[in-house]
GROMACS .gro file of C-alpha atoms in nm:
model
  488
    1MET     CA    1  -0.001  -0.033   0.014
    2ILE     CA    2   0.274   0.252   0.061
    3LEU     CA    3   0.478   0.191  -0.240
    4ARG     CA    4   0.124   0.217  -0.449
    5HIS     CA    5   0.085   0.575  -0.256
    6GLN     CA    6   0.409   0.680  -0.362
    7LEU     CA    7   0.426   0.599  -0.693
    8ALA     CA    8   0.091   0.728  -0.747
    9CYS     CA    9   0.228   1.095  -0.612
   10ILE     CA   10   0.521   1.060  -0.851
   11GLY     CA   11   0.260   1.009  -1.128
   12VAL     CA   12   0.042   1.293  -1.023
   13ALA     CA   13   0.378   1.552  -0.999
   14THR     CA   14   0.450   1.426  -1.321
   15LEU     CA   15   0.157   1.501  -1.453
   16LEU     CA   16   0.118   1.859  -1.285
   17LEU     CA   17   0.492   1.929  -1.412
   18LEU     CA   18   0.369   1.826  -1.789
   19SER     CA   19   0.008   2.010  -1.776
   20LEU     CA   20   0.271   2.342  -1.634
   21ALA     CA   21   0.542   2.340  -1.987
   22SER     CA   22   0.200   2.273  -2.188
   23ILE     CA   23   0.044   2.572  -2.086
   24PRO     CA   24   0.162   2.866  -2.332
   25GLY     CA   25   0.336   3.104  -2.147
   26VAL     CA   26   0.430   2.911  -1.868
   27ASP     CA   27   0.817   2.842  -1.904
   28ALA     CA   28   1.070   2.703  -1.598
   29THR     CA   29   1.349   2.917  -1.726
   30LEU     CA   30   1.225   3.222  -1.764
   31GLY     CA   31   1.343   3.496  -1.489
   32VAL     CA   32   1.386   3.866  -1.511
   33ASN     CA   33   1.703   4.106  -1.347
   34TYR     CA   34   1.580   4.284  -1.045
   35GLY     CA   35   1.814   4.625  -1.021
   36THR     CA   36   1.757   4.904  -0.783
   37VAL     CA   37   1.924   5.153  -0.968
   38ALA     CA   38   1.662   5.432  -0.863
   39ASN     CA   39   1.499   5.589  -0.599
   40ASN     CA   40   1.126   5.529  -0.682
   41LEU     CA   41   1.104   5.156  -0.676
   42PRO     CA   42   0.815   5.022  -0.474
   43THR     CA   43   0.933   4.827  -0.156
   44PRO     CA   44   1.096   4.442  -0.167
   45ALA     CA   45   0.748   4.301  -0.047
   46ASP     CA   46   0.543   4.481  -0.329
   47VAL     CA   47   0.811   4.301  -0.595
   48VAL     CA   48   0.733   3.980  -0.441
   49ALA     CA   49   0.359   4.001  -0.464
   50LEU     CA   50   0.388   4.174  -0.834
   51LEU     CA   51   0.552   3.855  -0.909
   52LYS     CA   52   0.334   3.642  -0.814
   53THR     CA   53   0.123   3.733  -1.109
   54THR     CA   54   0.325   3.670  -1.357
   55THR     CA   55   0.518   3.393  -1.497
   56ILE     CA   56   0.874   3.419  -1.383
   57THR     CA   57   0.969   3.193  -1.168
   58ARG     CA   58   1.385   3.323  -1.123
   59VAL     CA   59   1.503   3.649  -1.004
   60LYS     CA   60   1.897   3.753  -1.044
   61LEU     CA   61   2.052   4.053  -0.773
   62TYR     CA   62   2.334   4.233  -0.873
   63ASN     CA   63   2.381   4.262  -0.485
   64ALA     CA   64   2.298   4.064  -0.167
   65ASP     CA   65   2.050   4.359  -0.043
   66PRO     CA   66   1.918   4.182   0.304
   67ALA     CA   67   1.598   4.354   0.281
   68ILE     CA   68   1.503   4.177  -0.054
   69ILE     CA   69   1.599   3.842   0.042
   70SER     CA   70   1.394   3.833   0.311
   71ALA     CA   71   1.137   3.933   0.101
   72PHE     CA   72   1.135   3.648  -0.060
   73SER     CA   73   1.131   3.433   0.163
   74GLY     CA   74   0.888   3.135   0.152
   75SER     CA   75   0.767   3.308  -0.268
   76GLY     CA   76   0.880   2.982  -0.432
   77ILE     CA   77   1.080   3.196  -0.661
   78SER     CA   78   1.400   3.099  -0.737
   79LEU     CA   79   1.722   3.383  -0.676
   80VAL     CA   80   2.044   3.440  -0.799
   81VAL     CA   81   2.230   3.625  -0.558
   82GLY     CA   82   2.498   3.922  -0.673
   83VAL     CA   83   2.823   3.966  -0.552
   84SER     CA   84   2.906   4.349  -0.624
   85ASN     CA   85   3.217   4.434  -0.839
   86ASP     CA   86   3.398   4.628  -0.555
   87GLN     CA   87   3.383   4.312  -0.324
   88ILE     CA   88   3.566   4.049  -0.539
   89TYR     CA   89   3.976   4.165  -0.465
   90SER     CA   90   3.881   4.057  -0.075
   91LEU     CA   91   3.743   3.748  -0.176
   92GLY     CA   92   3.972   3.642  -0.386
   93ARG     CA   93   4.259   3.719  -0.154
   94SER     CA   94   4.035   3.583   0.207
   95PRO     CA   95   3.884   3.274   0.229
   96SER     CA   96   3.769   3.363   0.545
   97PHE     CA   97   3.628   3.666   0.434
   98ALA     CA   98   3.433   3.429   0.124
   99GLN     CA   99   3.351   3.212   0.450
  100GLN     CA  100   3.146   3.469   0.629
  101TRP     CA  101   3.021   3.648   0.240
  102VAL     CA  102   2.861   3.308   0.195
  103THR     CA  103   2.741   3.288   0.598
  104ALA     CA  104   2.559   3.627   0.574
  105ASN     CA  105   2.456   3.647   0.246
  106VAL     CA  106   2.316   3.295   0.130
  107ALA     CA  107   2.326   3.012   0.471
  108SER     CA  108   2.100   3.227   0.704
  109TYR     CA  109   1.808   3.265   0.429
  110VAL     CA  110   1.808   2.949   0.348
  111PRO     CA  111   1.633   2.682   0.292
  112ALA     CA  112   1.321   2.999   0.302
  113THR     CA  113   1.435   3.214   0.084
  114ASN     CA  114   1.532   2.956  -0.257
  115ILE     CA  115   1.876   3.037  -0.339
  116ILE     CA  116   1.991   2.915  -0.660
  117ALA     CA  117   2.297   3.070  -0.750
  118ILE     CA  118   2.611   3.344  -0.726
  119ALA     CA  119   2.656   3.565  -0.974
  120VAL     CA  120   2.994   3.688  -0.871
  121GLY     CA  121   3.003   4.066  -1.022
  122ASN     CA  122   2.913   4.174  -1.344
  123GLU     CA  123   3.061   4.164  -1.638
  124VAL     CA  124   3.385   4.215  -1.457
  125LEU     CA  125   3.620   4.109  -1.725
  126THR     CA  126   3.546   4.415  -1.954
  127ALA     CA  127   3.412   4.690  -1.682
  128SER     CA  128   3.682   4.602  -1.436
  129PRO     CA  129   4.015   4.508  -1.626
  130ASN     CA  130   4.174   4.533  -1.287
  131LEU     CA  131   4.031   4.194  -1.100
  132GLN     CA  132   4.060   3.941  -1.350
  133SER     CA  133   4.356   3.809  -1.137
  134SER     CA  134   4.124   3.785  -0.890
  135LEU     CA  135   3.814   3.630  -1.096
  136VAL     CA  136   3.864   3.308  -1.057
  137PRO     CA  137   3.975   3.276  -0.677
  138ALA     CA  138   3.678   3.459  -0.578
  139MET     CA  139   3.490   3.228  -0.749
  140GLN     CA  140   3.668   2.905  -0.547
  141ASN     CA  141   3.656   3.103  -0.157
  142LEU     CA  142   3.305   3.099  -0.259
  143HIS     CA  143   3.218   2.750  -0.411
  144THR     CA  144   3.454   2.638  -0.071
  145GLY     CA  145   3.244   2.799   0.204
  146LEU     CA  146   2.954   2.639   0.057
  147VAL     CA  147   3.110   2.294   0.076
  148ASN     CA  148   3.194   2.431   0.408
  149LEU     CA  149   2.794   2.477   0.497
  150GLY     CA  150   2.690   2.208   0.322
  151LEU     CA  151   2.556   2.441   0.033
  152ALA     CA  152   2.717   2.357  -0.274
  153ASP     CA  153   2.529   2.012  -0.450
  154ARG     CA  154   2.249   2.345  -0.449
  155ILE     CA  155   2.368   2.645  -0.495
  156LYS     CA  156   2.608   2.689  -0.783
  157VAL     CA  157   2.891   2.961  -0.833
  158SER     CA  158   2.990   3.155  -1.130
  159THR     CA  159   3.055   3.494  -1.297
  160PRO     CA  160   2.800   3.695  -1.592
  161HIS     CA  161   3.006   3.825  -1.879
  162SER     CA  162   2.973   4.100  -2.172
  163PHE     CA  163   2.930   3.976  -2.521
  164GLY     CA  164   3.224   4.196  -2.595
  165VAL     CA  165   3.445   3.868  -2.459
  166ILE     CA  166   3.353   3.727  -2.756
  167THR     CA  167   3.610   3.840  -3.059
  168LYS     CA  168   3.423   3.604  -3.404
  169SER     CA  169   3.076   3.516  -3.320
  170TYR     CA  170   2.991   3.465  -3.686
  171PRO     CA  171   2.955   3.220  -3.828
  172PRO     CA  172   2.828   3.063  -3.492
  173ASN     CA  173   3.064   2.704  -3.545
  174MET     CA  174   3.338   2.996  -3.492
  175GLY     CA  175   3.309   3.163  -3.213
  176LEU     CA  176   3.625   3.255  -2.990
  177PHE     CA  177   3.685   3.407  -2.634
  178ARG     CA  178   3.957   3.693  -2.688
  179ALA     CA  179   4.305   3.572  -2.750
  180ASP     CA  180   4.404   3.781  -2.437
  181LEU     CA  181   4.180   3.625  -2.169
  182SER     CA  182   4.214   3.243  -2.275
  183ALA     CA  183   4.429   3.104  -2.140
  184ASP     CA  184   4.492   3.353  -1.806
  185VAL     CA  185   4.122   3.334  -1.726
  186PHE     CA  186   3.878   3.114  -1.893
  187THR     CA  187   4.091   2.834  -1.879
  188PRO     CA  188   4.065   2.822  -1.569
  189MET     CA  189   3.731   2.938  -1.506
  190LEU     CA  190   3.628   2.651  -1.768
  191ASP     CA  191   3.776   2.379  -1.522
  192PHE     CA  192   3.645   2.549  -1.204
  193LEU     CA  193   3.299   2.521  -1.391
  194ALA     CA  194   3.305   2.253  -1.525
  195GLN     CA  195   3.379   2.060  -1.163
  196THR     CA  196   3.126   2.173  -0.982
  197GLY     CA  197   2.854   2.173  -1.246
  198ALA     CA  198   2.825   2.564  -1.255
  199PRO     CA  199   2.672   2.760  -1.588
  200PHE     CA  200   2.828   3.032  -1.833
  201MET     CA  201   2.701   3.318  -1.790
  202ILE     CA  202   2.603   3.537  -2.086
  203ASN     CA  203   2.502   3.906  -2.156
  204ALA     CA  204   2.342   3.894  -2.494
  205TYR     CA  205   2.175   4.137  -2.614
  206PRO     CA  206   2.064   4.083  -3.005
  207TYR     CA  207   1.957   4.488  -2.966
  208PHE     CA  208   2.306   4.602  -2.900
  209ALA     CA  209   2.439   4.371  -3.211
  210TYR     CA  210   2.172   4.572  -3.502
  211ARG     CA  211   2.227   4.886  -3.311
  212ASP     CA  212   2.618   4.843  -3.396
  213ASP     CA  213   2.614   4.673  -3.724
  214SER     CA  214   2.393   4.824  -4.006
  215LYS     CA  215   2.374   4.535  -4.203
  216LEU     CA  216   2.245   4.290  -3.948
  217SER     CA  217   1.847   4.269  -4.013
  218ILE     CA  218   1.578   4.416  -3.763
  219ALA     CA  219   1.353   4.141  -3.833
  220TYR     CA  220   1.657   3.855  -3.754
  221ALA     CA  221   1.712   4.041  -3.423
  222LEU     CA  222   1.378   4.046  -3.379
  223PHE     CA  223   1.228   3.653  -3.379
  224GLU     CA  224   1.049   3.805  -3.655
  225PRO     CA  225   1.010   3.612  -4.023
  226ASN     CA  226   1.325   3.654  -4.218
  227THR     CA  227   1.532   3.443  -4.451
  228GLY     CA  228   1.775   3.384  -4.164
  229VAL     CA  229   2.155   3.237  -4.169
  230THR     CA  230   2.328   2.961  -4.253
  231ASP     CA  231   2.644   2.828  -4.133
  232PRO     CA  232   2.865   2.759  -4.398
  233ALA     CA  233   3.045   2.505  -4.136
  234THR     CA  234   2.782   2.294  -4.019
  235GLY     CA  235   2.506   2.353  -4.222
  236LEU     CA  236   2.280   2.469  -3.948
  237HIS     CA  237   1.976   2.692  -4.007
  238TYR     CA  238   1.954   3.018  -3.724
  239ASP     CA  239   1.595   3.223  -3.796
  240ASN     CA  240   1.698   3.443  -3.509
  241LEU     CA  241   2.035   3.651  -3.382
  242PHE     CA  242   1.975   3.523  -3.014
  243ASP     CA  243   2.012   3.159  -3.073
  244ALA     CA  244   2.343   3.219  -3.294
  245GLN     CA  245   2.469   3.433  -2.994
  246VAL     CA  246   2.449   3.108  -2.767
  247ASP     CA  247   2.572   2.890  -2.983
  248ALA     CA  248   2.868   3.113  -3.023
  249VAL     CA  249   2.966   3.080  -2.704
  250TYR     CA  250   2.871   2.699  -2.679
  251ALA     CA  251   3.124   2.725  -2.950
  252ALA     CA  252   3.383   2.915  -2.775
  253MET     CA  253   3.416   2.707  -2.489
  254GLY     CA  254   3.456   2.407  -2.689
  255ARG     CA  255   3.804   2.511  -2.829
  256LEU     CA  256   3.921   2.533  -2.517
  257GLY     CA  257   3.792   2.134  -2.478
  258HIS     CA  258   3.445   2.233  -2.264
  259GLN     CA  259   3.139   2.062  -2.456
  260ASP     CA  260   2.953   1.992  -2.134
  261ILE     CA  261   2.900   2.364  -1.979
  262LYS     CA  262   2.568   2.476  -1.965
  263VAL     CA  263   2.491   2.856  -2.097
  264VAL     CA  264   2.285   3.066  -1.932
  265VAL     CA  265   2.147   3.387  -2.077
  266SER     CA  266   2.236   3.594  -1.804
  267GLU     CA  267   2.085   3.922  -1.930
  268THR     CA  268   1.891   4.036  -2.286
  269GLY     CA  269   1.683   4.306  -2.339
  270TRP     CA  270   1.532   4.582  -2.572
  271PRO     CA  271   1.486   4.959  -2.499
  272SER     CA  272   1.133   5.089  -2.499
  273PHE     CA  273   1.278   5.431  -2.544
  274GLY     CA  274   1.606   5.627  -2.617
  275ASP     CA  275   1.771   5.962  -2.788
  276ALA     CA  276   1.733   6.106  -3.105
  277GLY     CA  277   2.006   5.916  -3.234
  278GLU     CA  278   1.912   5.580  -3.095
  279SER     CA  279   1.800   5.315  -3.395
  280GLY     CA  280   1.608   5.069  -3.284
  281VAL     CA  281   1.448   5.185  -2.964
  282GLY     CA  282   1.119   5.208  -2.924
  283VAL     CA  283   0.805   5.051  -2.755
  284THR     CA  284   0.694   4.861  -3.046
  285ASN     CA  285   1.051   4.629  -3.130
  286ALA     CA  286   1.080   4.641  -2.739
  287GLN     CA  287   0.747   4.457  -2.714
  288THR     CA  288   0.808   4.254  -2.978
  289TYR     CA  289   1.155   4.115  -2.891
  290ASN     CA  290   1.061   4.017  -2.563
  291GLY     CA  291   0.722   3.871  -2.635
  292ASN     CA  292   0.855   3.633  -2.876
  293LEU     CA  293   1.169   3.542  -2.695
  294ILE     CA  294   0.925   3.420  -2.425
  295LYS     CA  295   0.746   3.198  -2.692
  296HIS     CA  296   1.032   3.088  -2.812
  297LEU     CA  297   1.165   3.020  -2.442
  298ALA     CA  298   0.863   2.786  -2.371
  299GLN     CA  299   0.862   2.644  -2.713
  300VAL     CA  300   1.160   2.454  -2.554
  301THR     CA  301   1.310   2.403  -2.826
  302GLY     CA  302   1.649   2.491  -2.713
  303THR     CA  303   1.960   2.589  -3.032
  304PRO     CA  304   2.030   2.445  -3.387
  305ALA     CA  305   2.316   2.333  -3.257
  306ARG     CA  306   2.183   2.218  -2.886
  307PRO     CA  307   1.780   2.136  -2.970
  308ASN     CA  308   1.527   2.032  -2.735
  309ALA     CA  309   1.762   2.200  -2.438
  310ALA     CA  310   1.607   2.461  -2.254
  311VAL     CA  311   1.829   2.779  -2.234
  312GLU     CA  312   1.775   2.993  -1.895
  313THR     CA  313   1.778   3.324  -1.943
  314TYR     CA  314   1.679   3.652  -1.717
  315ILE     CA  315   1.477   3.905  -1.929
  316PHE     CA  316   1.668   4.313  -1.871
  317SER     CA  317   1.516   4.412  -1.653
  318LEU     CA  318   1.219   4.432  -1.427
  319PHE     CA  319   1.186   4.768  -1.408
  320ASN     CA  320   1.289   5.130  -1.564
  321GLU     CA  321   1.557   5.281  -1.375
  322ASN     CA  322   1.619   5.624  -1.381
  323LEU     CA  323   1.943   5.648  -1.194
  324LYS     CA  324   2.158   5.467  -1.419
  325PRO     CA  325   2.400   5.679  -1.614
  326GLY     CA  326   2.481   5.658  -1.991
  327PRO     CA  327   2.221   5.757  -2.265
  328ALA     CA  328   1.823   5.776  -2.223
  329SER     CA  329   1.788   5.375  -2.339
  330GLU     CA  330   1.975   5.270  -2.053
  331ARG     CA  331   1.721   5.362  -1.814
  332ASN     CA  332   1.431   5.252  -2.056
  333PHE     CA  333   1.483   4.832  -2.053
  334GLY     CA  334   1.245   4.735  -1.800
  335LEU     CA  335   0.851   4.514  -1.838
  336PHE     CA  336   0.693   4.736  -1.582
  337LEU     CA  337   0.712   5.102  -1.496
  338PRO     CA  338   0.774   5.240  -1.088
  339ASP     CA  339   0.398   5.215  -1.018
  340ARG     CA  340   0.336   4.852  -1.126
  341ASN     CA  341   0.232   4.935  -1.460
  342THR     CA  342   0.358   4.728  -1.753
  343VAL     CA  343   0.524   4.949  -1.997
  344TYR     CA  344   0.392   4.713  -2.234
  345ASN     CA  345   0.205   4.329  -2.267
  346VAL     CA  346   0.464   4.059  -2.316
  347GLY     CA  347   0.190   3.810  -2.204
  348ILE     CA  348   0.340   3.728  -1.842
  349GLN     CA  349   0.094   3.846  -1.615
  350THR     CA  350  -0.194   3.621  -1.495
  351GLY     CA  351  -0.341   3.857  -1.284
  352PRO     CA  352  -0.436   4.208  -1.205
  353SER     CA  353  -0.102   4.373  -0.998
  354PRO     CA  354  -0.228   4.379  -0.587
  355PRO     CA  355  -0.242   4.668  -0.430
  356MET     CA  356   0.054   4.834  -0.269
  357ASN     CA  357  -0.006   4.794   0.091
  358SER     CA  358   0.314   4.783   0.195
  359ALA     CA  359   0.409   5.115   0.081
  360PRO     CA  360   0.333   5.356   0.292
  361PRO     CA  361   0.128   5.630   0.144
  362LEU     CA  362   0.233   5.904  -0.030
  363ARG     CA  363   0.234   6.227   0.109
  364ARG     CA  364   0.240   6.584  -0.065
  365GLU     CA  365   0.566   6.762   0.038
  366ILE     CA  366   0.438   7.192   0.144
  367ARG     CA  367   0.688   7.381   0.081
  368PRO     CA  368   0.636   7.784   0.168
  369HIS     CA  369   0.575   7.996  -0.139
  370ARG     CA  370   0.776   8.275  -0.248
  371LEU     CA  371   0.802   8.546  -0.359
  372PRO     CA  372   0.990   8.693  -0.738
  373ARG     CA  373   1.300   8.811  -0.633
  374PRO     CA  374   1.231   9.207  -0.791
  375LEU     CA  375   0.907   9.195  -0.593
  376LEU     CA  376   1.041   9.110  -0.285
  377LEU     CA  377   1.293   9.362  -0.278
  378LEU     CA  378   1.027   9.618  -0.354
  379LEU     CA  379   0.859   9.528  -0.056
  380LEU     CA  380   1.193   9.586   0.095
  381LEU     CA  381   1.229   9.944  -0.013
  382LEU     CA  382   0.891  10.048   0.124
  383LEU     CA  383   0.889   9.924   0.431
  384LEU     CA  384   1.246  10.104   0.467
  385LEU     CA  385   1.103  10.392   0.425
  386LEU     CA  386   0.704  10.376   0.638
  387LEU     CA  387   0.951  10.306   0.896
  388PRO     CA  388   1.033  10.636   1.149
  389GLN     CA  389   1.303  10.772   1.131
  390ARG     CA  390   1.541  10.773   1.426
  391ARG     CA  391   1.648  11.074   1.567
  392PRO     CA  392   2.019  11.144   1.647
  393PRO     CA  393   2.098  11.177   2.038
  394GLN     CA  394   2.059  11.545   2.126
  395ARG     CA  395   2.317  11.661   2.263
  396ARG     CA  396   2.277  11.772   2.689
  397THR     CA  397   2.407  12.088   2.801
  398GLU     CA  398   2.300  12.070   3.155
  399ARG     CA  399   2.648  12.016   3.435
  400LEU     CA  400   2.623  11.661   3.487
  401ARG     CA  401   2.614  11.542   3.847
  402VAL     CA  402   2.946  11.376   4.008
  403PRO     CA  403   2.903  11.200   4.325
  404LEU     CA  404   3.194  11.290   4.570
  405PRO     CA  405   3.383  10.991   4.538
  406LEU     CA  406   3.432  10.937   4.948
  407ARG     CA  407   3.112  11.023   5.192
  408ARG     CA  408   3.215  11.110   5.481
  409PRO     CA  409   2.979  11.025   5.849
  410LEU     CA  410   2.740  11.234   5.925
  411LEU     CA  411   2.880  11.500   6.192
  412PRO     CA  412   2.729  11.793   6.398
  413ARG     CA  413   2.677  12.071   6.243
  414THR     CA  414   2.927  12.253   6.403
  415GLN     CA  415   3.167  11.997   6.247
  416ARG     CA  416   2.970  11.968   5.899
  417LEU     CA  417   3.074  12.305   5.835
  418LEU     CA  418   3.433  12.362   5.837
  419ILE     CA  419   3.440  12.045   5.522
  420PRO     CA  420   3.659  12.248   5.323
  421LEU     CA  421   3.592  12.291   4.964
  422ARG     CA  422   3.912  12.155   4.845
  423PRO     CA  423   4.099  11.860   4.999
  424ARG     CA  424   4.397  11.960   5.176
  425PRO     CA  425   4.796  11.936   5.144
  426PRO     CA  426   4.912  11.671   5.378
  427PRO     CA  427   5.123  11.907   5.601
  428ARG     CA  428   5.484  11.848   5.558
  429PRO     CA  429   5.743  11.726   5.794
  430PRO     CA  430   5.903  11.957   6.070
  431ARG     CA  431   6.287  12.084   6.051
  432ARG     CA  432   6.540  11.996   6.275
  433HIS     CA  433   6.657  12.208   6.506
  434ARG     CA  434   6.415  12.422   6.427
  435ARG     CA  435   6.133  12.532   6.671
  436ARG     CA  436   5.765  12.577   6.488
  437ARG     CA  437   5.668  12.915   6.628
  438HIS     CA  438   5.308  13.008   6.574
  439HIS     CA  439   5.217  13.290   6.341
  440ARG     CA  440   4.929  13.482   6.202
  441SER     CA  441   4.829  13.347   5.862
  442SER     CA  442   4.861  13.569   5.591
  443ARG     CA  443   4.615  13.453   5.435
  444PRO     CA  444   4.300  13.462   5.495
  445LEU     CA  445   4.081  13.205   5.678
  446PRO     CA  446   3.789  12.990   5.479
  447LEU     CA  447   3.536  13.134   5.387
  448LEU     CA  448   3.298  12.968   5.616
  449LEU     CA  449   3.524  13.031   5.894
  450LEU     CA  450   3.436  13.428   5.843
  451ARG     CA  451   3.076  13.386   5.809
  452SER     CA  452   2.850  13.479   6.131
  453ARG     CA  453   2.693  13.125   6.143
  454SER     CA  454   3.048  12.927   6.163
  455LEU     CA  455   3.108  13.047   6.519
  456ARG     CA  456   2.753  13.200   6.575
  457LEU     CA  457   2.912  13.532   6.672
  458PRO     CA  458   2.758  13.845   6.659
  459ARG     CA  459   2.868  14.022   6.337
  460SER     CA  460   3.125  14.323   6.519
  461HIS     CA  461   3.308  14.022   6.667
  462ARG     CA  462   3.436  13.938   6.289
  463ARG     CA  463   3.709  14.139   6.292
  464LEU     CA  464   3.872  13.972   6.582
  465LEU     CA  465   3.933  13.620   6.365
  466PRO     CA  466   4.159  13.636   6.140
  467LEU     CA  467   4.378  13.818   6.472
  468LEU     CA  468   4.369  13.481   6.610
  469PRO     CA  469   4.679  13.194   6.468
  470ARG     CA  470   4.473  12.966   6.202
  471PRO     CA  471   4.598  12.632   6.408
  472LEU     CA  472   4.500  12.738   6.688
  473LEU     CA  473   4.184  12.851   6.551
  474HIS     CA  474   4.066  12.509   6.432
  475ARG     CA  475   4.229  12.311   6.728
  476HIS     CA  476   4.013  12.523   7.027
  477LEU     CA  477   3.742  12.616   6.826
  478ARG     CA  478   3.518  12.531   7.101
  479SER     CA  479   3.680  12.721   7.363
  480ILE     CA  480   3.788  13.035   7.122
  481ARG     CA  481   3.378  13.082   7.073
  482ALA     CA  482   3.342  13.057   7.498
  483LEU     CA  483   3.604  13.313   7.512
  484LEU     CA  484   3.510  13.549   7.302
  485LEU     CA  485   3.179  13.565   7.360
  486ARG     CA  486   3.287  13.608   7.716
  487ARG     CA  487   3.532  13.894   7.627
  488TRP     CA  488   3.248  14.054   7.354
   0.00000   0.00000   0.00000
């Protein structure tokens, strides 16, 4: 009974896979590149909800953003985690750093997130030639880290290449790698890929080939009906440029002794908008190319050199990225707009786009109203004219009262009237061997002493005051007053 039940489950699963493969537009090898060089993209959770309404089953990243990797947890979508170019040197030099990178960016998310590969850099050999010697060691160290964690069987390590590494692609059977890279880079790299079972990743763009070669037919590049091209060496007929580019890569690897390595198209696409001088761009051509590409992949016809072999392909890109440098076409390769509406219909949506619930509501930015500069200057001038003018302070003519630096204590009225008008100079020291005699002062006495009120004497007695010695007058004021009053 248990054996029959297991056989029945296997049969049901097989029928389910066959039924999915027979549905038009559903392809298990169709993927998309999720770039983030923009400032208006939806949240990772909204992106995952959008992908669930499409036939896309694989997503390739250009970095290892924790928020994005966590958002794909439990989604059932296969994920290719990227390594930025600036980390390749450290990964190739330090196996311990590679182990830490694998632990933090891969092992921490599996098996909840279905990570299937690690893409080491992007177009390193053409974009960053100084990293050529570090590329293969970085791939080897990352694979060793996966082996240590028991993840090497399910997660492969590879690196995407620009089609510029192929010096000759026509006819496809004569495909050839660049001579300066064949021995030093591609020979050890292909040996590593063959040993680990990892694919060779290539960015194949028929658009760039058509843009750079005016002899190519636009129908040949867009999967449209055309006379096609026949390889004179093999007699194989090609009716589209995409298959010819893939077979050229197979031929280049075969010249280095590797026939068993799988080719994965890590990038391909067509821009929907561009500058005035860019030929071939437009919504119609982009819709035609991507729509026909998806149909071609769903048929699983393979290429003329590798028939009936599925070609795993990642369309570039998921969204239009408004911060990418270069011409306008670089920012318009997306299948969707940042608001999650389609740029054009290629038949990959199985339902309407879900509402953006996870994104915060947009708030209108309130900016203060600014007046024009001439009007502002005019208002400022009027304000200055209307303000009351401040009069300069008038100079005071009255005499300021200067307080005495030192106030003497309150004295009796008799002694208070004896205060001189100016300070008295200090007395001179007496001379030696000379007796000081009392003499009549030739100077007049102070005015206060000459008044009748100073001694309270009758007016007839004032004439007697100058006759008295001045020191004696000051010392014996009261006695003199009593004496004078008794005599006179």
